[in-house]
Tab-separated table of C-alpha atoms and ligand atoms in Angstrom:
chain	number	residue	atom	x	y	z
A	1	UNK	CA	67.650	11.069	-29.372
A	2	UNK	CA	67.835	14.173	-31.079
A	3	UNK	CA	70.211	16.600	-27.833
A	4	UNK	CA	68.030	20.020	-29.003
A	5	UNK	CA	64.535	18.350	-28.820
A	6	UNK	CA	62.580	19.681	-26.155
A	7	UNK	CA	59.757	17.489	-25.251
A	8	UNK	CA	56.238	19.619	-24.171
A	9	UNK	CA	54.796	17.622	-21.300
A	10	UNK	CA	51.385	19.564	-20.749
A	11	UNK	CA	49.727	19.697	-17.596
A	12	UNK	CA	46.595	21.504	-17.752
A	13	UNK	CA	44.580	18.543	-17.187
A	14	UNK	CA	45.805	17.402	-13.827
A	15	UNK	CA	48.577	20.235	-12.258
A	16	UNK	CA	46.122	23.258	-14.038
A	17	UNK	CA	42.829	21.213	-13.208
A	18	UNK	CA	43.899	21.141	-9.474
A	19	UNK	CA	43.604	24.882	-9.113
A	20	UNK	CA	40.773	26.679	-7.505
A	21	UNK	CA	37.879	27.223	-10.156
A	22	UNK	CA	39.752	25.205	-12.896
A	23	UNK	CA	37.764	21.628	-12.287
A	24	UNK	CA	36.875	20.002	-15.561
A	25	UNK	CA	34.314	17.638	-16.232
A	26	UNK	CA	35.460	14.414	-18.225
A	27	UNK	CA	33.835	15.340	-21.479
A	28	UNK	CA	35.903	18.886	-21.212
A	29	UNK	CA	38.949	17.388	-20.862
A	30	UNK	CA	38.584	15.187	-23.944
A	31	UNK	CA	37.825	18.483	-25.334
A	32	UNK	CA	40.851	19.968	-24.346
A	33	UNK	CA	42.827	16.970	-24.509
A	34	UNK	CA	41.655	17.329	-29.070
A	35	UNK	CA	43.288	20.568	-28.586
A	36	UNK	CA	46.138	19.599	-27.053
A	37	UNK	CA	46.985	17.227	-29.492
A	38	UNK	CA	46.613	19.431	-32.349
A	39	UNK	CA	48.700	21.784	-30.843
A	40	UNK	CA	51.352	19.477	-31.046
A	41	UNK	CA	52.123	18.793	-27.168
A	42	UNK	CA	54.497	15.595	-26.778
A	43	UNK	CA	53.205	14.212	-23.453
A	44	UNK	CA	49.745	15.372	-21.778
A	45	UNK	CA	48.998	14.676	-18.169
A	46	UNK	CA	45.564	13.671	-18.231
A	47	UNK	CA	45.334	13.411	-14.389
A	48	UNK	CA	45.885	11.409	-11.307
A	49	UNK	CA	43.583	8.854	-11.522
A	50	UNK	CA	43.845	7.364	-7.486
A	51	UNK	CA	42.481	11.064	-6.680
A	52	UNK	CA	38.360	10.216	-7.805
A	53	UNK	CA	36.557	8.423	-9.966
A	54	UNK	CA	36.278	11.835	-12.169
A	55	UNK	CA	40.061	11.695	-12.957
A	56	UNK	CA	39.608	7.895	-13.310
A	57	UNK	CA	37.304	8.547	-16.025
A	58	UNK	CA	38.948	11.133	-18.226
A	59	UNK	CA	42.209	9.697	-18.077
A	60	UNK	CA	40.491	6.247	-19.230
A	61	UNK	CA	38.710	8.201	-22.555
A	62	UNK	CA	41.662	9.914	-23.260
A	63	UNK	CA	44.060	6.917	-23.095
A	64	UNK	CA	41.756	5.278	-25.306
A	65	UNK	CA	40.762	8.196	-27.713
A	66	UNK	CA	44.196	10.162	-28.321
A	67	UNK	CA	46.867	8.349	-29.755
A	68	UNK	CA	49.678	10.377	-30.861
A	69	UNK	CA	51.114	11.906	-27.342
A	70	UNK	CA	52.541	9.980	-24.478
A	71	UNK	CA	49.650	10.502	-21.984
A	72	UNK	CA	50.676	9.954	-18.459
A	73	UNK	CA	49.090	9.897	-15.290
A	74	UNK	CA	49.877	10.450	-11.775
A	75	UNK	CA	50.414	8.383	-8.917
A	76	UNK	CA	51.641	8.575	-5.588
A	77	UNK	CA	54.380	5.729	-4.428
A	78	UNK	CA	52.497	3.445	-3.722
A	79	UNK	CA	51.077	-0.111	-4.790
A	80	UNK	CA	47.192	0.914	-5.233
A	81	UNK	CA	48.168	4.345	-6.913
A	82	UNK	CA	50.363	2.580	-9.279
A	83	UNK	CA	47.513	0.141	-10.151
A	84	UNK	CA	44.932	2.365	-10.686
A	85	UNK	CA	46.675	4.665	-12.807
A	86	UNK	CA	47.765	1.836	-15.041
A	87	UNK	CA	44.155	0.557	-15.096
A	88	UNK	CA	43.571	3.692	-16.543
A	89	UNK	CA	46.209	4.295	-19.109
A	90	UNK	CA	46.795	0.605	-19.988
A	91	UNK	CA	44.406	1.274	-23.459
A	92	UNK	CA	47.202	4.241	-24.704
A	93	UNK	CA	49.295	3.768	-27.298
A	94	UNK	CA	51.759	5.558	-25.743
A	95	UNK	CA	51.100	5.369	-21.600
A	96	UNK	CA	53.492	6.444	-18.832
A	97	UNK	CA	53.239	6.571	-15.326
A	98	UNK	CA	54.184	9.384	-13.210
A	99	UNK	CA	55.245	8.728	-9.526
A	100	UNK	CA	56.070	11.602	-7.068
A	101	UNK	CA	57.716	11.411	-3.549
A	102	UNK	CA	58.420	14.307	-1.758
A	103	UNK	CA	62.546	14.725	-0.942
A	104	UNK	CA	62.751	17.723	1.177
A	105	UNK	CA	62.676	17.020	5.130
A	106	UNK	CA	60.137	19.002	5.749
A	107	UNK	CA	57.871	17.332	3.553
A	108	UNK	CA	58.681	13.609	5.039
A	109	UNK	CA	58.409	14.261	8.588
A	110	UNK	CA	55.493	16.369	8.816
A	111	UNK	CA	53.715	15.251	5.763
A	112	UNK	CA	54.622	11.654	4.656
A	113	UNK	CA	56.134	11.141	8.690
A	114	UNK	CA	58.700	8.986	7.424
A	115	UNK	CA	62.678	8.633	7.523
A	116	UNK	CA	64.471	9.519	4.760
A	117	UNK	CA	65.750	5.806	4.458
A	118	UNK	CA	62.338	4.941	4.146
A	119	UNK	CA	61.850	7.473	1.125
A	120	UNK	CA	64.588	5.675	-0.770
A	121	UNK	CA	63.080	2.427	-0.073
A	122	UNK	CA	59.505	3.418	-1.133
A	123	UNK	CA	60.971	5.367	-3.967
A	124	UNK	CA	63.014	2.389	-5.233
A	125	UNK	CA	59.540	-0.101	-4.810
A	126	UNK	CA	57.577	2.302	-6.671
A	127	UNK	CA	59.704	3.083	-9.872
A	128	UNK	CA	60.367	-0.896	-10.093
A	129	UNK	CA	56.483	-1.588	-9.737
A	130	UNK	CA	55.531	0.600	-12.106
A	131	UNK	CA	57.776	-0.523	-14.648
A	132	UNK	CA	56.260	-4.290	-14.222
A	133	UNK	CA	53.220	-2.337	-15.846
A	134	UNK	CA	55.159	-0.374	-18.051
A	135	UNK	CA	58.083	0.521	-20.057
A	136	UNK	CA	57.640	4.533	-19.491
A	137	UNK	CA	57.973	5.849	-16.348
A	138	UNK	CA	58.312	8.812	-14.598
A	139	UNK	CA	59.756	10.041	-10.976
A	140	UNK	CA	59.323	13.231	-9.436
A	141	UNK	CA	60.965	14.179	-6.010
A	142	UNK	CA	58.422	16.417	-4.666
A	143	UNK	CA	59.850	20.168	-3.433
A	144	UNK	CA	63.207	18.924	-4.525
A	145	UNK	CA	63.906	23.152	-4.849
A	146	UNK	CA	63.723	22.666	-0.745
A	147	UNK	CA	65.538	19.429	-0.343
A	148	UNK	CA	69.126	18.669	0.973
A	149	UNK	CA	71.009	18.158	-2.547
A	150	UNK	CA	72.618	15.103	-1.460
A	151	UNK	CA	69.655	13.395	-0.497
A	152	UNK	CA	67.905	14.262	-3.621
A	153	UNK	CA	70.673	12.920	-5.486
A	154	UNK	CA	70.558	9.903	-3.628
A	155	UNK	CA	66.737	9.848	-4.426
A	156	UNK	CA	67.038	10.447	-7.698
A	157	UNK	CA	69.145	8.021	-7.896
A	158	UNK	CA	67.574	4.745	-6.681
A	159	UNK	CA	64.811	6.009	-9.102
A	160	UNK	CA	67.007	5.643	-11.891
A	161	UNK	CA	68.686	2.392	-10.667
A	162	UNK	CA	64.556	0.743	-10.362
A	163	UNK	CA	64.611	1.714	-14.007
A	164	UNK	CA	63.075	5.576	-14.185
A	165	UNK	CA	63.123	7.047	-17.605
A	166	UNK	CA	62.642	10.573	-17.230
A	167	UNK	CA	63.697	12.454	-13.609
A	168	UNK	CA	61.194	15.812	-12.927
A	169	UNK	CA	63.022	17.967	-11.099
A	170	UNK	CA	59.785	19.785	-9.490
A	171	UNK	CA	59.733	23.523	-7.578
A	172	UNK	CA	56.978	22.889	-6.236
A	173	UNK	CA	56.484	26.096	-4.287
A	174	UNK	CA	57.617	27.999	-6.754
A	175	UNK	CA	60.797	29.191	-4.281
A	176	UNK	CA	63.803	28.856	-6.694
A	177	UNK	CA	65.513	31.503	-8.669
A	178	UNK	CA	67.293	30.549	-11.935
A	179	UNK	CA	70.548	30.085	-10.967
A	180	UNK	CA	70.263	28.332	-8.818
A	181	UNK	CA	67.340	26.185	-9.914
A	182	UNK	CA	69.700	25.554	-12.844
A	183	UNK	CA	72.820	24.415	-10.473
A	184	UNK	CA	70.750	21.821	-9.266
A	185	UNK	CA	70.152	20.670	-12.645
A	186	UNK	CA	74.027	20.373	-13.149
A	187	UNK	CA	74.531	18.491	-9.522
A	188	UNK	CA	71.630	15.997	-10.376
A	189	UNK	CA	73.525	15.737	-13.477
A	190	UNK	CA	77.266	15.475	-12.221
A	191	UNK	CA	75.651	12.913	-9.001
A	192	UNK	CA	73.593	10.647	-10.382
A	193	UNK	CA	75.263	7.524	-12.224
A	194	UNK	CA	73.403	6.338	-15.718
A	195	UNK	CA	71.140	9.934	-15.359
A	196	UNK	CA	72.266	10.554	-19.251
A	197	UNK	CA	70.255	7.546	-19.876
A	198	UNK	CA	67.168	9.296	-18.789
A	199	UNK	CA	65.390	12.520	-20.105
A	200	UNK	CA	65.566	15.190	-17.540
A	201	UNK	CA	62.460	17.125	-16.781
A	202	UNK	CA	61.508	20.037	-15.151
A	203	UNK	CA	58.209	21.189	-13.651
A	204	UNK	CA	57.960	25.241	-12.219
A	205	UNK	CA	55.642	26.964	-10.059
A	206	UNK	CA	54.960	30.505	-10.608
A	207	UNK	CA	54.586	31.368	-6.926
A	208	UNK	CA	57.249	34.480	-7.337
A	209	UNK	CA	56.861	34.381	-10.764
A	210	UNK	CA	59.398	33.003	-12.071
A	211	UNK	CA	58.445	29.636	-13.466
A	212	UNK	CA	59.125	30.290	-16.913
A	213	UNK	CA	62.928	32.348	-16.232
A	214	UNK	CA	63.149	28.993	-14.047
A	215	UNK	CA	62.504	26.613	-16.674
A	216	UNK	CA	64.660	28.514	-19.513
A	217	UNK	CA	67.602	28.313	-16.835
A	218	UNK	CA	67.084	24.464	-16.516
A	219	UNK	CA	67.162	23.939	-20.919
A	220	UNK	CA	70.555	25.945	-20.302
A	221	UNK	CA	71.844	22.820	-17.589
A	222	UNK	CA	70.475	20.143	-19.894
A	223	UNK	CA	66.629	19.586	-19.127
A	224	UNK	CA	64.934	18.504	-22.162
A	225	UNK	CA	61.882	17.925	-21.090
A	226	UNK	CA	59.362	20.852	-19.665
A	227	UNK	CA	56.192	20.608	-17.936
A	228	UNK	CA	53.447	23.674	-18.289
A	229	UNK	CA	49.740	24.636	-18.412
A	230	UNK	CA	47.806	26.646	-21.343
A	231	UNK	CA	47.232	30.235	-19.727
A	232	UNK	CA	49.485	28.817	-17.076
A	233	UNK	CA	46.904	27.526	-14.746
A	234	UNK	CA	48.040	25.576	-12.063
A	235	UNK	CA	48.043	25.265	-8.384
A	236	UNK	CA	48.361	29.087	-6.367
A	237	UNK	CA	49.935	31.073	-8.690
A	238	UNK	CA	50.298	28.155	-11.127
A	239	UNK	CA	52.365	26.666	-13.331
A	240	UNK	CA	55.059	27.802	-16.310
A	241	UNK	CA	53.036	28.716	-19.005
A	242	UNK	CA	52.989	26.603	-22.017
A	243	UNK	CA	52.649	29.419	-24.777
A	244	UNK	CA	55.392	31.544	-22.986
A	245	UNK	CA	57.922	28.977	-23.220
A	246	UNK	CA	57.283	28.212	-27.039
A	247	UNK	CA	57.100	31.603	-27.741
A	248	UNK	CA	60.649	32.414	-26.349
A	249	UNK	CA	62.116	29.541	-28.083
A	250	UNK	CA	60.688	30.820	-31.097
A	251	UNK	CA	61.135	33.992	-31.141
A	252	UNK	CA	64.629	34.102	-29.465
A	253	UNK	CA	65.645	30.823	-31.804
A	254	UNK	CA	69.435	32.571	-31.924
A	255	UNK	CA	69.833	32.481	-28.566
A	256	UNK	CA	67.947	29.010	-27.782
A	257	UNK	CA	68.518	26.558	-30.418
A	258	UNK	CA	66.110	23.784	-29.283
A	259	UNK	CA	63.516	22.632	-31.666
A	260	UNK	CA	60.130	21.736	-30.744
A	261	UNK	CA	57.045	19.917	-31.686
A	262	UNK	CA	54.202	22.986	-31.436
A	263	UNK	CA	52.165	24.544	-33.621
A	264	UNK	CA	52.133	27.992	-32.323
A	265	UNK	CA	49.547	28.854	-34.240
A	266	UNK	CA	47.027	26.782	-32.456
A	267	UNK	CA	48.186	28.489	-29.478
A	268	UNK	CA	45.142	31.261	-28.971
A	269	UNK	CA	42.477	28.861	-30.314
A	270	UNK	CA	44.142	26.570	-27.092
A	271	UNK	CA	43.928	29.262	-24.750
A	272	UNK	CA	40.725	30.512	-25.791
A	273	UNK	CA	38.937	27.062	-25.423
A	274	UNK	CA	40.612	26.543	-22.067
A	275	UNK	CA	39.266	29.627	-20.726
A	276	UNK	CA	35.655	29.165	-22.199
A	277	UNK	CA	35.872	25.453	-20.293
A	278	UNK	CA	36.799	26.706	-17.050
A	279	UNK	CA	34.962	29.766	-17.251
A	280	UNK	CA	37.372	32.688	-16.772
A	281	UNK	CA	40.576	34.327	-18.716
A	282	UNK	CA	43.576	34.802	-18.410
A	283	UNK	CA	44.401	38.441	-17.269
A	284	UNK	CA	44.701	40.951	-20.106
A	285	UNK	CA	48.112	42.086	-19.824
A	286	UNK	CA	49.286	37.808	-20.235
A	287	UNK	CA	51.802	37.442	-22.469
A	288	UNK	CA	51.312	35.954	-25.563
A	289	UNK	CA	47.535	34.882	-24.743
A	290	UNK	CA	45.946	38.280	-22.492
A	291	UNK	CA	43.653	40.335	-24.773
A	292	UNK	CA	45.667	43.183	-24.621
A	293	UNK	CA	48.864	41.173	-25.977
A	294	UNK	CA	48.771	42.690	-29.449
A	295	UNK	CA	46.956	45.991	-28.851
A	296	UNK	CA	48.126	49.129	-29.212
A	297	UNK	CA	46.187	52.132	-27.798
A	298	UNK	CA	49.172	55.105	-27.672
A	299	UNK	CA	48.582	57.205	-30.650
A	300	UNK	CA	52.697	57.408	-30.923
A	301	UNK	CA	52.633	53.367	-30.709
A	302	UNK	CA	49.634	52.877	-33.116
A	303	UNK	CA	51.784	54.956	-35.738
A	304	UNK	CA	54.763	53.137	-35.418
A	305	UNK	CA	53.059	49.979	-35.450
A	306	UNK	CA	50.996	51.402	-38.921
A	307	UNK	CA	54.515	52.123	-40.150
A	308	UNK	CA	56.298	48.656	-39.496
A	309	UNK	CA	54.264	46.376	-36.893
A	310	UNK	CA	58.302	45.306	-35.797
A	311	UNK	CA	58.608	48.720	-33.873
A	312	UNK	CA	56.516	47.129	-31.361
A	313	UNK	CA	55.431	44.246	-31.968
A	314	UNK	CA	58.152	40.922	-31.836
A	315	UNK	CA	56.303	38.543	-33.037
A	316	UNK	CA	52.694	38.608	-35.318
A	317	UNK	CA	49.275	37.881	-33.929
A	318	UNK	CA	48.814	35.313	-36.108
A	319	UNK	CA	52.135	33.500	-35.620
A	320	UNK	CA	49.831	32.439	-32.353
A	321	UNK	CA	46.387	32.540	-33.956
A	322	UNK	CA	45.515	36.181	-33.104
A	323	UNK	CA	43.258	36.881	-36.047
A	324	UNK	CA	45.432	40.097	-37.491
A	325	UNK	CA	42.329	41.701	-39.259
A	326	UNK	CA	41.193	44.578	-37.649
A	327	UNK	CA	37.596	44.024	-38.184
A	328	UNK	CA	36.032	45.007	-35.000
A	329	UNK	CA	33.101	43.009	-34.000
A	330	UNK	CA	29.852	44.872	-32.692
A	331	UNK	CA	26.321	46.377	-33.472
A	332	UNK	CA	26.945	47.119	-36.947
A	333	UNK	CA	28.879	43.866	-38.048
A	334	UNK	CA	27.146	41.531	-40.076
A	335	UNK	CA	26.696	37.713	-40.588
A	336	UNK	CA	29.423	37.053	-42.337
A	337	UNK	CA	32.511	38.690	-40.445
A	338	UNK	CA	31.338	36.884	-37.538
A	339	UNK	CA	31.050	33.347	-39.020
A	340	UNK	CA	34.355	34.209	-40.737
A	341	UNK	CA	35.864	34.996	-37.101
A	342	UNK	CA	34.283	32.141	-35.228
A	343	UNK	CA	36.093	30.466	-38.197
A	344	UNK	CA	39.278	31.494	-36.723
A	345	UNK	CA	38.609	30.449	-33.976
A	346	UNK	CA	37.985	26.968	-34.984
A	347	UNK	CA	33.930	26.810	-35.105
A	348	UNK	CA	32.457	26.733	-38.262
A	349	UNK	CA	29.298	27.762	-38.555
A	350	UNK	CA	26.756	29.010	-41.538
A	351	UNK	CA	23.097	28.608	-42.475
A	352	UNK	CA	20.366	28.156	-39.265
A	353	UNK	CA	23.119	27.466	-36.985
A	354	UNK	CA	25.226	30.755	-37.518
A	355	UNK	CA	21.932	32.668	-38.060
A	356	UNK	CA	20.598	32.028	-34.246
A	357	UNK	CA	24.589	32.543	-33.346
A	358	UNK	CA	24.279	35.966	-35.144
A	359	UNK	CA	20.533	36.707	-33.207
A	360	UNK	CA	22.432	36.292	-29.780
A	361	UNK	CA	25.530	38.423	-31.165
A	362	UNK	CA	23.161	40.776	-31.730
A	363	UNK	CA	21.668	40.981	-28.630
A	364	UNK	CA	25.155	41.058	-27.007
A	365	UNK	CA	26.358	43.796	-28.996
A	366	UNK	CA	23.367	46.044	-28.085
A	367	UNK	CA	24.542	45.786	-24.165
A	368	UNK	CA	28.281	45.487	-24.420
A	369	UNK	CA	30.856	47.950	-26.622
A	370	UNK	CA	33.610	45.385	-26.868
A	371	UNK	CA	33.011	42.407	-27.929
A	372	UNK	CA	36.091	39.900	-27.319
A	373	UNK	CA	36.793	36.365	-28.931
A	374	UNK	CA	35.811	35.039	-25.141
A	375	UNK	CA	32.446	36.399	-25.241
A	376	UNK	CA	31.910	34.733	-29.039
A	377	UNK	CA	32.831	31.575	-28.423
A	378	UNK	CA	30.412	31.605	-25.096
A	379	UNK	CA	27.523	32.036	-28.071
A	380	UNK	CA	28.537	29.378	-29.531
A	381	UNK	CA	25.688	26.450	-29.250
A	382	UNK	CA	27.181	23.368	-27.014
A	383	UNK	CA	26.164	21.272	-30.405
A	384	UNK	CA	28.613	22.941	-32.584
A	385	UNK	CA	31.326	22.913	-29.899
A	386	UNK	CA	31.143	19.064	-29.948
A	387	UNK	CA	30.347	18.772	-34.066
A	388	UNK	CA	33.950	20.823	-33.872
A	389	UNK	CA	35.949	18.379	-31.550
A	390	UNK	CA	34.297	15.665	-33.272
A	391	UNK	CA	35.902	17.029	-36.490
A	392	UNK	CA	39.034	17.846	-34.899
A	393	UNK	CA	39.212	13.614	-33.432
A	394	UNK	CA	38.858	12.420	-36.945
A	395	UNK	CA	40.442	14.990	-39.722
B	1	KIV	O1	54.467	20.593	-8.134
B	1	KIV	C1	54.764	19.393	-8.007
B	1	KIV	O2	55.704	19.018	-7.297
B	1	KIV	C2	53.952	18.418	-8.707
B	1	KIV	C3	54.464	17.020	-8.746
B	1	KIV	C4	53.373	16.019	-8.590
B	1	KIV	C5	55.263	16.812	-10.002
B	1	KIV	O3	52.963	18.758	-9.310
B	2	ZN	ZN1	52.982	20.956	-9.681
């Protein structure tokens, strides 16, 4: 195993799904789940199949569809849960199963209601249940940021002992601050006997906003393995966002030497899709992914930028996908610098099909002064979107 490799372990379709407006129906999340492959995620979540027949679905077509990734689903400790998320995953190529018990106190007694001797021994059943079905598996102590440290290590460890092979430290409620969150990575680490066999994980809530500086904190105590949404969707204030966390080992490479497996350039294609699926975007100031990332409206900022784009600008649009013409699209623009920017963003269109796209543009353009890449891709027939992921499944 390769020490600097940091494994991408997406969540968007189950932790990001979960949050209020972000439901998905199961042929969007195949959608999504093309995209996510392309853009080079290692693991994808594809949801907690016990929790509906919905999640049962998707995570079914994607086990069978996408075969590159590790795609895991959920499931609480118990015997049903573990079934029925194996039933679903047991066509992957690559399938793992992701248990979670919660470890802090307050979570057992007044959620679960049980002792914390009966957390080890459910914890322990679980792990060595699920590895009867399979050979990857997955343990998360749920709110482990809030837990007594001892009896998360102890947790952790009967996980590892049942035969675990990755440990997700969660903060669930986003409550840690990176210190700290990263001394607990070091105690887990010092505690728990035959832990180095295992790929440590961690999984950040953005409740005070810290998710990312959380999980950056945890690569520094040895986690190798993070967990994130695109546009960094997720429960409340979400999750760590995906494209943040590549982009700062990219860019800051010096400083973090890890390597990774994305292709940041599908990054803004990813997030752009995501937000046409669920419907909204993320704010405009977002890093990395927010429309107003890369703009620059200060006349003493637009000069410097003309000058050398590094006086403000750290890394290029289109090191993320950001087209970096400056062809602004409205009333005036023609037929062919819009199918050559739906082109950029990953639909191809020309002949009949762009011409009726082009008609709506039109329309569009006669009521609205900006037009973004959100509002293009909503023109965008629903045929082309699926003659595009049907391209994407086989090239
Ligand atoms: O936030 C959390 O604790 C979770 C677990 C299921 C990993 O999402
Ligand atoms: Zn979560």
């Amino acid at each position: 195993m390769d020490r600097n490799r940091i494994t991408f372990f997406d969540t968007t379709l189950r932790d990001g799904e979960q949050a209020p407006g972000c439901a998905m129906g199961v042929y969007e999340k195949l959608r999504m789940a093309r995209q996510l492959d392309e853009l080079g995620v290692d693991v994808m979540e594809a949801g907690f199949p016990m929790a509906s027949e919905g999640d049962f679905n998707a995570v079914r077509l994607i086990a069978s569809e996408i075969s590159r990734p590790v795609i895991a689903g959920l499931a609480r400790a118990s015997e049903p849960d573990i079934r029925r998320a194996w039933a679903a995953l047991e066509a992957a190529r690559h399938p793992r199963i992701h248990i979670f018990l919660a470890s802090s106190d307050l979570h057992l007694q007044c959620k679960l209601k049980i002792t914390r001797e009966q957390a080890l021994e459910q914890a322990h059943h679980a792990v060595a249940y699920a590895r009867s079905f399979c050979n990857d598996v997955e343990f998360s102590p749920e709110d482990a940021t809030r837990s007594d440290i001892n009896f998360l290590c102890n947790l952790v460890q009967v996980a590892v002992d049942a035969g675990a092979t990755t440990i997700n430290i969660p903060d669930t409620v986003g409550y840690s601050i990176p210190e700290e969150f990263a001394a607990i990575i070091r105690t887990v680490r010092e505690q728990v006997q035959g832990i180095e066999k295992t790929t440590i994980s961690v999984h950040c809530h953005n409740d005070l906003g810290l998710a990312v500086a959380n999980t950056l904190a945890a690569l520094h105590a040895g986690a190798r393995q993070v967990e994130c949404t695109v546009n960094g969707i997720g429960e409340r204030a979400g999750n760590a966002s995906l494209e943040e966390i590549a982009m700062v080992l990219s860019v800051r490479q010096a400083q973090l030497p890890y390597q990774t497996g994305i292709n940041s350039q599908r990054i803004y294609p990813t997030s752009c899709l995501l937000s046409e699926i669920i419907g909204f975007t993320p704010q405009p100031n977002k890093a990395i992914v927010g429309r107003n990332a890369f703009a620059h409206e200060a006349g003493i900022h637009q000069h410097g930028v003309i000058a050398n784009p590094l006086c403000y600008e750290i890394m290029t649009p289109e090191s993320v996908g950001v087209s970096g013409n400056n062809l602004v699209l409205g009333k005036h623009s023609g037929r062919h610098a819009l199918g050559k920017r739906l082109a950029e963003l990953g639909y191809k269109t020309s002949g009949p099909e762009l011409d009726s796209v082009y008609q709506r543009f039109m329309r569009l353009a006669e009521s609205k002064k900006k037009i973004y890449d959100q509002d293009l891709l909503s023109l965008v027939p629903m045929a082309a979107k699926e003659k595009a992921a049907a391209t994407h499944a086989t090239s």
